[in-house]
C-alpha cells in the first residue's frame, strides 16, 4: 500500500522548490509571485489549502523570504501543514481586515506580479485594485517548468499511483458483465480506487458500446450488452497528492471483426508513441508517432484528440503531447500516451499509460497488458 516515506521525501524538497521559483521569477523580470490555493501552492509549500472566498495567498518576493497570508480561521490548518513545519512565515488576517491591502503592503515596489493561473477572477480583480501599478502576468510561466521536471521522489509517487490504478484495472473483469449498467460497474470501480490507495476518486469513465465513442463520457444507466466493447478510463489522487490515470478497453463476450481490426491498429499506435519517447524529442513528435500509425491504418479521422497530457499534482498539466507543442522532452517529464479510435454511434477504444522520460529511454508506470481484455459471458 502507500509508502509514507515518499511524502516525507517530497516535503524535504520544498525549500529547494521555493528557491528555484524565486530564481525563475527573477530570471523573467517578475518581482512577486502571488499564489492562491491549488496545485502550485501545494507544490511549493505542501499546504493543501481550501479554496475559499477569504483570501489565502503565498507572496513570494525577489530577495526576501516568502510570506503565506491566510485568514486567521485557517491559520491552525496552515500551521499544521508542511508549510508550518518548514518554518514559512504565516501572517493571519481578521474578518474585518483587508487582506488585499495586506498583500500589497508586502510588495510596495513591485513592477510586475505573476498570479496563480487558477486564482478566482474576483481575487484577480481585487488584487488589481490593491496593486494598480504592477503589470499582471501568469505564474505558470515560472512554476510550470519546475513542475514539468519531476524529481525522483515525485516519480516514485507517480509510480505508486500507477500501481494503485493497475490493481483496480485487475479487478474490472469481476464487475463488468452484460446486464449491469455502466453506473453499477462505475460504483464498484470507485470504491476500489479508494481501497487500493487513493485519497480521492477523480473520474470514472465506463463507456460501453456507442458511449465508448465519446472520449469523456463518464457513466450512464445504459445496460451493458453481450458483444459490447467498454472503454474504462479511471484515476484518483494519492495521499501524497499525485494522480493516476489509466485506460484499458474490455469486451464483454465476443468482439466483432471490425472492432478487432481497429483495436489492432490502436495497439500498434500506442506502442509506437511509447517507443518514440526519449530525451531530446519533441512532444509533437510523440503525438505524430501515434497518429501516423492510426492514419496508415485508415482511421486517421477517428482519432479526435491529442495523444496525451502531463500528469503530477494535477491529472492534466504540462507538457501536452499535441501537434504544435515543440517542447523538448527531458528526463523526469511524466505524461500519458493515450491514443483512441472512435467510431461514432458504434464503439470506441483507447489505451492509456502514464510514462516517464528517463535519462536515455522511457519507463511506463502502468504495467498491465495492452491486449484487449475479453471477458467471457457468465
Ligand atoms: Zn484517462
Ligand atoms: Zn489521460
mmCIF file of N, CA, C and O in Angstrom, residues 68-131:
data_model
loop_
_atom_site.group_PDB
_atom_site.id
_atom_site.type_symbol
_atom_site.label_atom_id
_atom_site.label_comp_id
_atom_site.label_asym_id
_atom_site.label_seq_id
_atom_site.Cartn_x
_atom_site.Cartn_y
_atom_site.Cartn_z
ATOM 1 N N UNK A 68 3.125 33.579 3.793
ATOM 2 C CA UNK A 68 1.814 32.996 3.494
ATOM 3 C C UNK A 68 0.760 33.792 4.256
ATOM 4 O O UNK A 68 0.751 33.817 5.488
ATOM 5 N N UNK A 69 -0.099 34.478 3.492
ATOM 6 C CA UNK A 69 -1.187 35.272 4.079
ATOM 7 C C UNK A 69 -2.428 34.383 4.138
ATOM 8 O O UNK A 69 -2.848 33.835 3.109
ATOM 9 N N UNK A 70 -2.979 34.211 5.345
ATOM 10 C CA UNK A 70 -4.156 33.322 5.491
ATOM 11 C C UNK A 70 -5.194 33.984 6.392
ATOM 12 O O UNK A 70 -4.846 34.781 7.279
ATOM 13 N N UNK A 71 -6.470 33.666 6.191
ATOM 14 C CA UNK A 71 -7.475 34.096 7.167
ATOM 15 C C UNK A 71 -7.135 33.445 8.515
ATOM 16 O O UNK A 71 -6.702 32.283 8.534
ATOM 17 N N UNK A 72 -7.324 34.162 9.621
ATOM 18 C CA UNK A 72 -6.975 33.574 10.921
ATOM 19 C C UNK A 72 -7.706 32.262 11.175
ATOM 20 O O UNK A 72 -7.184 31.384 11.854
ATOM 21 N N UNK A 73 -8.915 32.134 10.608
ATOM 22 C CA UNK A 73 -9.666 30.885 10.760
ATOM 23 C C UNK A 73 -8.903 29.695 10.193
ATOM 24 O O UNK A 73 -9.088 28.558 10.629
ATOM 25 N N UNK A 74 -8.088 29.942 9.176
ATOM 26 C CA UNK A 74 -7.359 28.859 8.503
ATOM 27 C C UNK A 74 -5.945 28.687 9.046
ATOM 28 O O UNK A 74 -5.221 27.782 8.632
ATOM 29 N N UNK A 75 -5.551 29.562 9.962
ATOM 30 C CA UNK A 75 -4.154 29.548 10.406
ATOM 31 C C UNK A 75 -3.760 28.214 11.061
ATOM 32 O O UNK A 75 -2.673 27.686 10.773
ATOM 33 N N UNK A 76 -4.634 27.633 11.914
ATOM 34 C CA UNK A 76 -4.227 26.338 12.500
ATOM 35 C C UNK A 76 -3.959 25.272 11.433
ATOM 36 O O UNK A 76 -2.999 24.498 11.554
ATOM 37 N N UNK A 77 -4.789 25.249 10.405
ATOM 38 C CA UNK A 77 -4.589 24.257 9.340
ATOM 39 C C UNK A 77 -3.283 24.521 8.598
ATOM 40 O O UNK A 77 -2.525 23.595 8.278
ATOM 41 N N UNK A 78 -2.999 25.794 8.347
ATOM 42 C CA UNK A 78 -1.752 26.138 7.645
ATOM 43 C C UNK A 78 -0.534 25.782 8.497
ATOM 44 O O UNK A 78 0.459 25.242 8.003
ATOM 45 N N UNK A 79 -0.662 26.061 9.812
ATOM 46 C CA UNK A 79 0.459 25.750 10.716
ATOM 47 C C UNK A 79 0.710 24.246 10.796
ATOM 48 O O UNK A 79 1.851 23.799 10.934
ATOM 49 N N UNK A 80 -0.365 23.467 10.720
ATOM 50 C CA UNK A 80 -0.246 22.011 10.840
ATOM 51 C C UNK A 80 0.256 21.363 9.548
ATOM 52 O O UNK A 80 0.644 20.196 9.543
ATOM 53 N N UNK A 81 0.249 22.106 8.463
ATOM 54 C CA UNK A 81 0.668 21.565 7.170
ATOM 55 C C UNK A 81 2.193 21.615 7.061
ATOM 56 O O UNK A 81 2.861 22.239 7.895
ATOM 57 N N UNK A 82 2.759 21.005 6.032
ATOM 58 C CA UNK A 82 4.210 21.109 5.837
ATOM 59 C C UNK A 82 4.685 22.558 5.748
ATOM 60 O O UNK A 82 5.837 22.853 6.073
ATOM 61 N N UNK A 83 3.798 23.473 5.333
ATOM 62 C CA UNK A 83 4.180 24.888 5.267
ATOM 63 C C UNK A 83 4.562 25.396 6.650
ATOM 64 O O UNK A 83 5.580 26.070 6.826
ATOM 65 N N UNK A 84 3.743 25.055 7.655
ATOM 66 C CA UNK A 84 4.036 25.460 9.024
ATOM 67 C C UNK A 84 5.282 24.773 9.547
ATOM 68 O O UNK A 84 6.155 25.404 10.157
ATOM 69 N N UNK A 85 5.380 23.481 9.274
ATOM 70 C CA UNK A 85 6.524 22.702 9.769
ATOM 71 C C UNK A 85 7.835 23.213 9.180
ATOM 72 O O UNK A 85 8.889 23.100 9.802
ATOM 73 N N UNK A 86 7.786 23.797 7.979
ATOM 74 C CA UNK A 86 9.024 24.248 7.315
ATOM 75 C C UNK A 86 9.504 25.589 7.845
ATOM 76 O O UNK A 86 10.559 26.072 7.455
ATOM 77 N N UNK A 87 8.704 26.213 8.709
ATOM 78 C CA UNK A 87 9.120 27.495 9.264
ATOM 79 C C UNK A 87 8.748 28.684 8.390
ATOM 80 O O UNK A 87 9.158 29.819 8.649
ATOM 81 N N UNK A 88 7.950 28.431 7.351
ATOM 82 C CA UNK A 88 7.486 29.524 6.489
ATOM 83 C C UNK A 88 6.717 30.548 7.330
ATOM 84 O O UNK A 88 5.917 30.179 8.180
ATOM 85 N N UNK A 89 6.958 31.838 7.077
ATOM 86 C CA UNK A 89 6.228 32.877 7.828
ATOM 87 C C UNK A 89 4.758 32.877 7.412
ATOM 88 O O UNK A 89 4.433 32.961 6.221
ATOM 89 N N UNK A 90 3.875 32.765 8.401
ATOM 90 C CA UNK A 90 2.440 32.737 8.130
ATOM 91 C C UNK A 90 1.806 33.937 8.827
ATOM 92 O O UNK A 90 1.942 34.098 10.038
ATOM 93 N N UNK A 91 1.141 34.795 8.053
ATOM 94 C CA UNK A 91 0.524 36.002 8.595
ATOM 95 C C UNK A 91 -0.994 35.857 8.484
ATOM 96 O O UNK A 91 -1.520 35.659 7.381
ATOM 97 N N UNK A 92 -1.666 35.937 9.621
ATOM 98 C CA UNK A 92 -3.127 35.799 9.623
ATOM 99 C C UNK A 92 -3.813 37.148 9.508
ATOM 100 O O UNK A 92 -3.240 38.179 9.860
ATOM 101 N N UNK A 93 -5.034 37.121 8.977
ATOM 102 C CA UNK A 93 -5.823 38.365 8.951
ATOM 103 C C UNK A 93 -7.203 38.082 9.559
ATOM 104 O O UNK A 93 -7.733 36.984 9.446
ATOM 105 N N UNK A 94 -7.749 39.132 10.217
ATOM 106 C CA UNK A 94 -9.054 39.014 10.877
ATOM 107 C C UNK A 94 -10.179 39.343 9.910
ATOM 108 O O UNK A 94 -9.961 39.977 8.876
ATOM 109 N N UNK A 95 -11.399 38.960 10.325
ATOM 110 C CA UNK A 95 -12.568 39.107 9.456
ATOM 111 C C UNK A 95 -12.756 40.517 8.891
ATOM 112 O O UNK A 95 -13.225 40.682 7.776
ATOM 113 N N UNK A 96 -12.388 41.540 9.673
ATOM 114 C CA UNK A 96 -12.635 42.903 9.198
ATOM 115 C C UNK A 96 -11.394 43.549 8.570
ATOM 116 O O UNK A 96 -11.431 44.698 8.154
ATOM 117 N N UNK A 97 -10.291 42.787 8.492
ATOM 118 C CA UNK A 97 -9.092 43.319 7.828
ATOM 119 C C UNK A 97 -9.268 43.272 6.308
ATOM 120 O O UNK A 97 -10.107 42.527 5.791
ATOM 121 N N UNK A 98 -8.446 44.043 5.611
ATOM 122 C CA UNK A 98 -8.420 43.979 4.143
ATOM 123 C C UNK A 98 -7.184 43.181 3.726
ATOM 124 O O UNK A 98 -6.068 43.711 3.724
ATOM 125 N N UNK A 99 -7.359 41.908 3.378
ATOM 126 C CA UNK A 99 -6.183 41.085 3.070
ATOM 127 C C UNK A 99 -5.485 41.518 1.784
ATOM 128 O O UNK A 99 -4.286 41.262 1.610
ATOM 129 N N UNK A 100 -6.212 42.188 0.901
ATOM 130 C CA UNK A 100 -5.593 42.634 -0.359
ATOM 131 C C UNK A 100 -4.617 43.778 -0.084
ATOM 132 O O UNK A 100 -3.532 43.828 -0.668
ATOM 133 N N UNK A 101 -5.005 44.650 0.842
ATOM 134 C CA UNK A 101 -4.091 45.723 1.249
ATOM 135 C C UNK A 101 -2.873 45.136 1.959
ATOM 136 O O UNK A 101 -1.745 45.615 1.788
ATOM 137 N N UNK A 102 -3.119 44.060 2.724
ATOM 138 C CA UNK A 102 -2.014 43.381 3.417
ATOM 139 C C UNK A 102 -1.002 42.838 2.403
ATOM 140 O O UNK A 102 0.210 43.023 2.545
ATOM 141 N N UNK A 103 -1.503 42.183 1.369
ATOM 142 C CA UNK A 103 -0.623 41.652 0.324
ATOM 143 C C UNK A 103 0.115 42.800 -0.379
ATOM 144 O O UNK A 103 1.332 42.746 -0.567
ATOM 145 N N UNK A 104 -0.620 43.834 -0.725
ATOM 146 C CA UNK A 104 0.002 44.969 -1.434
ATOM 147 C C UNK A 104 1.116 45.589 -0.590
ATOM 148 O O UNK A 104 2.165 45.991 -1.119
ATOM 149 N N UNK A 105 0.893 45.632 0.726
ATOM 150 C CA UNK A 105 1.895 46.213 1.616
ATOM 151 C C UNK A 105 3.184 45.410 1.674
ATOM 152 O O UNK A 105 4.243 45.945 2.021
ATOM 153 N N UNK A 106 3.118 44.143 1.320
ATOM 154 C CA UNK A 106 4.315 43.296 1.334
ATOM 155 C C UNK A 106 5.190 43.508 0.099
ATOM 156 O O UNK A 106 6.351 43.108 0.076
ATOM 157 N N UNK A 107 4.606 44.095 -0.942
ATOM 158 C CA UNK A 107 5.354 44.248 -2.206
ATOM 159 C C UNK A 107 5.195 45.672 -2.755
ATOM 160 O O UNK A 107 4.729 45.867 -3.889
ATOM 161 N N UNK A 108 5.616 46.658 -1.949
ATOM 162 C CA UNK A 108 5.361 48.056 -2.351
ATOM 163 C C UNK A 108 6.068 48.477 -3.635
ATOM 164 O O UNK A 108 5.590 49.371 -4.335
ATOM 165 N N UNK A 109 7.192 47.831 -3.935
ATOM 166 C CA UNK A 109 7.974 48.293 -5.090
ATOM 167 C C UNK A 109 7.807 47.432 -6.341
ATOM 168 O O UNK A 109 8.528 47.622 -7.319
ATOM 169 N N UNK A 110 6.877 46.483 -6.292
ATOM 170 C CA UNK A 110 6.765 45.549 -7.421
ATOM 171 C C UNK A 110 6.305 46.267 -8.686
ATOM 172 O O UNK A 110 5.408 47.108 -8.652
ATOM 173 N N UNK A 111 6.939 45.906 -9.795
ATOM 174 C CA UNK A 111 6.507 46.434 -11.096
ATOM 175 C C UNK A 111 5.792 45.380 -11.927
ATOM 176 O O UNK A 111 5.015 45.670 -12.807
ATOM 177 N N UNK A 112 6.105 44.117 -11.633
ATOM 178 C CA UNK A 112 5.418 43.019 -12.329
ATOM 179 C C UNK A 112 5.113 41.925 -11.304
ATOM 180 O O UNK A 112 6.004 41.518 -10.558
ATOM 181 N N UNK A 113 3.875 41.505 -11.246
ATOM 182 C CA UNK A 113 3.487 40.402 -10.363
ATOM 183 C C UNK A 113 2.922 39.280 -11.226
ATOM 184 O O UNK A 113 2.331 39.527 -12.283
ATOM 185 N N UNK A 114 3.118 38.050 -10.768
ATOM 186 C CA UNK A 114 2.572 36.896 -11.510
ATOM 187 C C UNK A 114 1.542 36.205 -10.619
ATOM 188 O O UNK A 114 1.827 35.862 -9.470
ATOM 189 N N UNK A 115 0.342 36.049 -11.160
ATOM 190 C CA UNK A 115 -0.768 35.481 -10.394
ATOM 191 C C UNK A 115 -0.948 34.003 -10.730
ATOM 192 O O UNK A 115 -0.760 33.581 -11.879
ATOM 193 N N UNK A 116 -1.353 33.261 -9.708
ATOM 194 C CA UNK A 116 -1.711 31.852 -9.864
ATOM 195 C C UNK A 116 -2.696 31.687 -11.029
ATOM 196 O O UNK A 116 -3.691 32.403 -11.109
ATOM 197 N N UNK A 117 -2.387 30.749 -11.926
ATOM 198 C CA UNK A 117 -3.276 30.525 -13.077
ATOM 199 C C UNK A 117 -4.690 30.145 -12.670
ATOM 200 O O UNK A 117 -5.626 30.331 -13.433
ATOM 201 N N UNK A 118 -4.828 29.568 -11.478
ATOM 202 C CA UNK A 118 -6.148 29.114 -11.052
ATOM 203 C C UNK A 118 -6.783 30.058 -10.027
ATOM 204 O O UNK A 118 -7.741 29.709 -9.369
ATOM 205 N N UNK A 119 -6.236 31.261 -9.893
ATOM 206 C CA UNK A 119 -6.830 32.223 -8.958
ATOM 207 C C UNK A 119 -8.217 32.638 -9.450
ATOM 208 O O UNK A 119 -8.418 32.844 -10.650
ATOM 209 N N UNK A 120 -9.154 32.763 -8.501
ATOM 210 C CA UNK A 120 -10.507 33.177 -8.875
ATOM 211 C C UNK A 120 -10.501 34.596 -9.424
ATOM 212 O O UNK A 120 -9.759 35.455 -8.943
ATOM 213 N N UNK A 121 -11.359 34.854 -10.401
ATOM 214 C CA UNK A 121 -11.401 36.172 -11.048
ATOM 215 C C UNK A 121 -11.641 37.284 -10.029
ATOM 216 O O UNK A 121 -11.058 38.368 -10.130
ATOM 217 N N UNK A 122 -12.487 37.052 -9.022
ATOM 218 C CA UNK A 122 -12.758 38.137 -8.060
ATOM 219 C C UNK A 122 -11.485 38.506 -7.296
ATOM 220 O O UNK A 122 -11.284 39.677 -6.962
ATOM 221 N N UNK A 123 -10.618 37.535 -7.071
ATOM 222 C CA UNK A 123 -9.368 37.832 -6.352
ATOM 223 C C UNK A 123 -8.383 38.543 -7.291
ATOM 224 O O UNK A 123 -7.670 39.447 -6.880
ATOM 225 N N UNK A 124 -8.361 38.113 -8.546
ATOM 226 C CA UNK A 124 -7.507 38.782 -9.538
ATOM 227 C C UNK A 124 -7.865 40.262 -9.616
ATOM 228 O O UNK A 124 -6.995 41.136 -9.585
ATOM 229 N N UNK A 125 -9.168 40.543 -9.664
ATOM 230 C CA UNK A 125 -9.593 41.936 -9.833
ATOM 231 C C UNK A 125 -9.364 42.754 -8.560
ATOM 232 O O UNK A 125 -9.001 43.929 -8.633
ATOM 233 N N UNK A 126 -9.536 42.127 -7.407
ATOM 234 C CA UNK A 126 -9.290 42.869 -6.164
ATOM 235 C C UNK A 126 -7.783 43.121 -5.987
ATOM 236 O O UNK A 126 -7.392 44.171 -5.463
ATOM 237 N N UNK A 127 -6.953 42.202 -6.427
ATOM 238 C CA UNK A 127 -5.505 42.458 -6.390
ATOM 239 C C UNK A 127 -5.129 43.563 -7.375
ATOM 240 O O UNK A 127 -4.235 44.372 -7.117
ATOM 241 N N UNK A 128 -5.839 43.569 -8.493
ATOM 242 C CA UNK A 128 -5.623 44.651 -9.484
ATOM 243 C C UNK A 128 -5.910 46.017 -8.839
ATOM 244 O O UNK A 128 -5.157 46.980 -8.992
ATOM 245 N N UNK A 129 -7.002 46.080 -8.069
ATOM 246 C CA UNK A 129 -7.365 47.337 -7.399
ATOM 247 C C UNK A 129 -6.360 47.704 -6.314
ATOM 248 O O UNK A 129 -6.026 48.873 -6.131
ATOM 249 N N UNK A 130 -5.899 46.669 -5.570
ATOM 250 C CA UNK A 130 -4.972 46.945 -4.465
ATOM 251 C C UNK A 130 -3.568 47.265 -4.974
ATOM 252 O O UNK A 130 -2.799 47.938 -4.285
ATOM 253 N N UNK A 131 -3.254 46.740 -6.173
ATOM 254 C CA UNK A 131 -1.921 46.927 -6.763
ATOM 255 C C UNK A 131 -2.094 47.460 -8.179
ATOM 256 O O UNK A 131 -1.858 46.750 -9.156
#
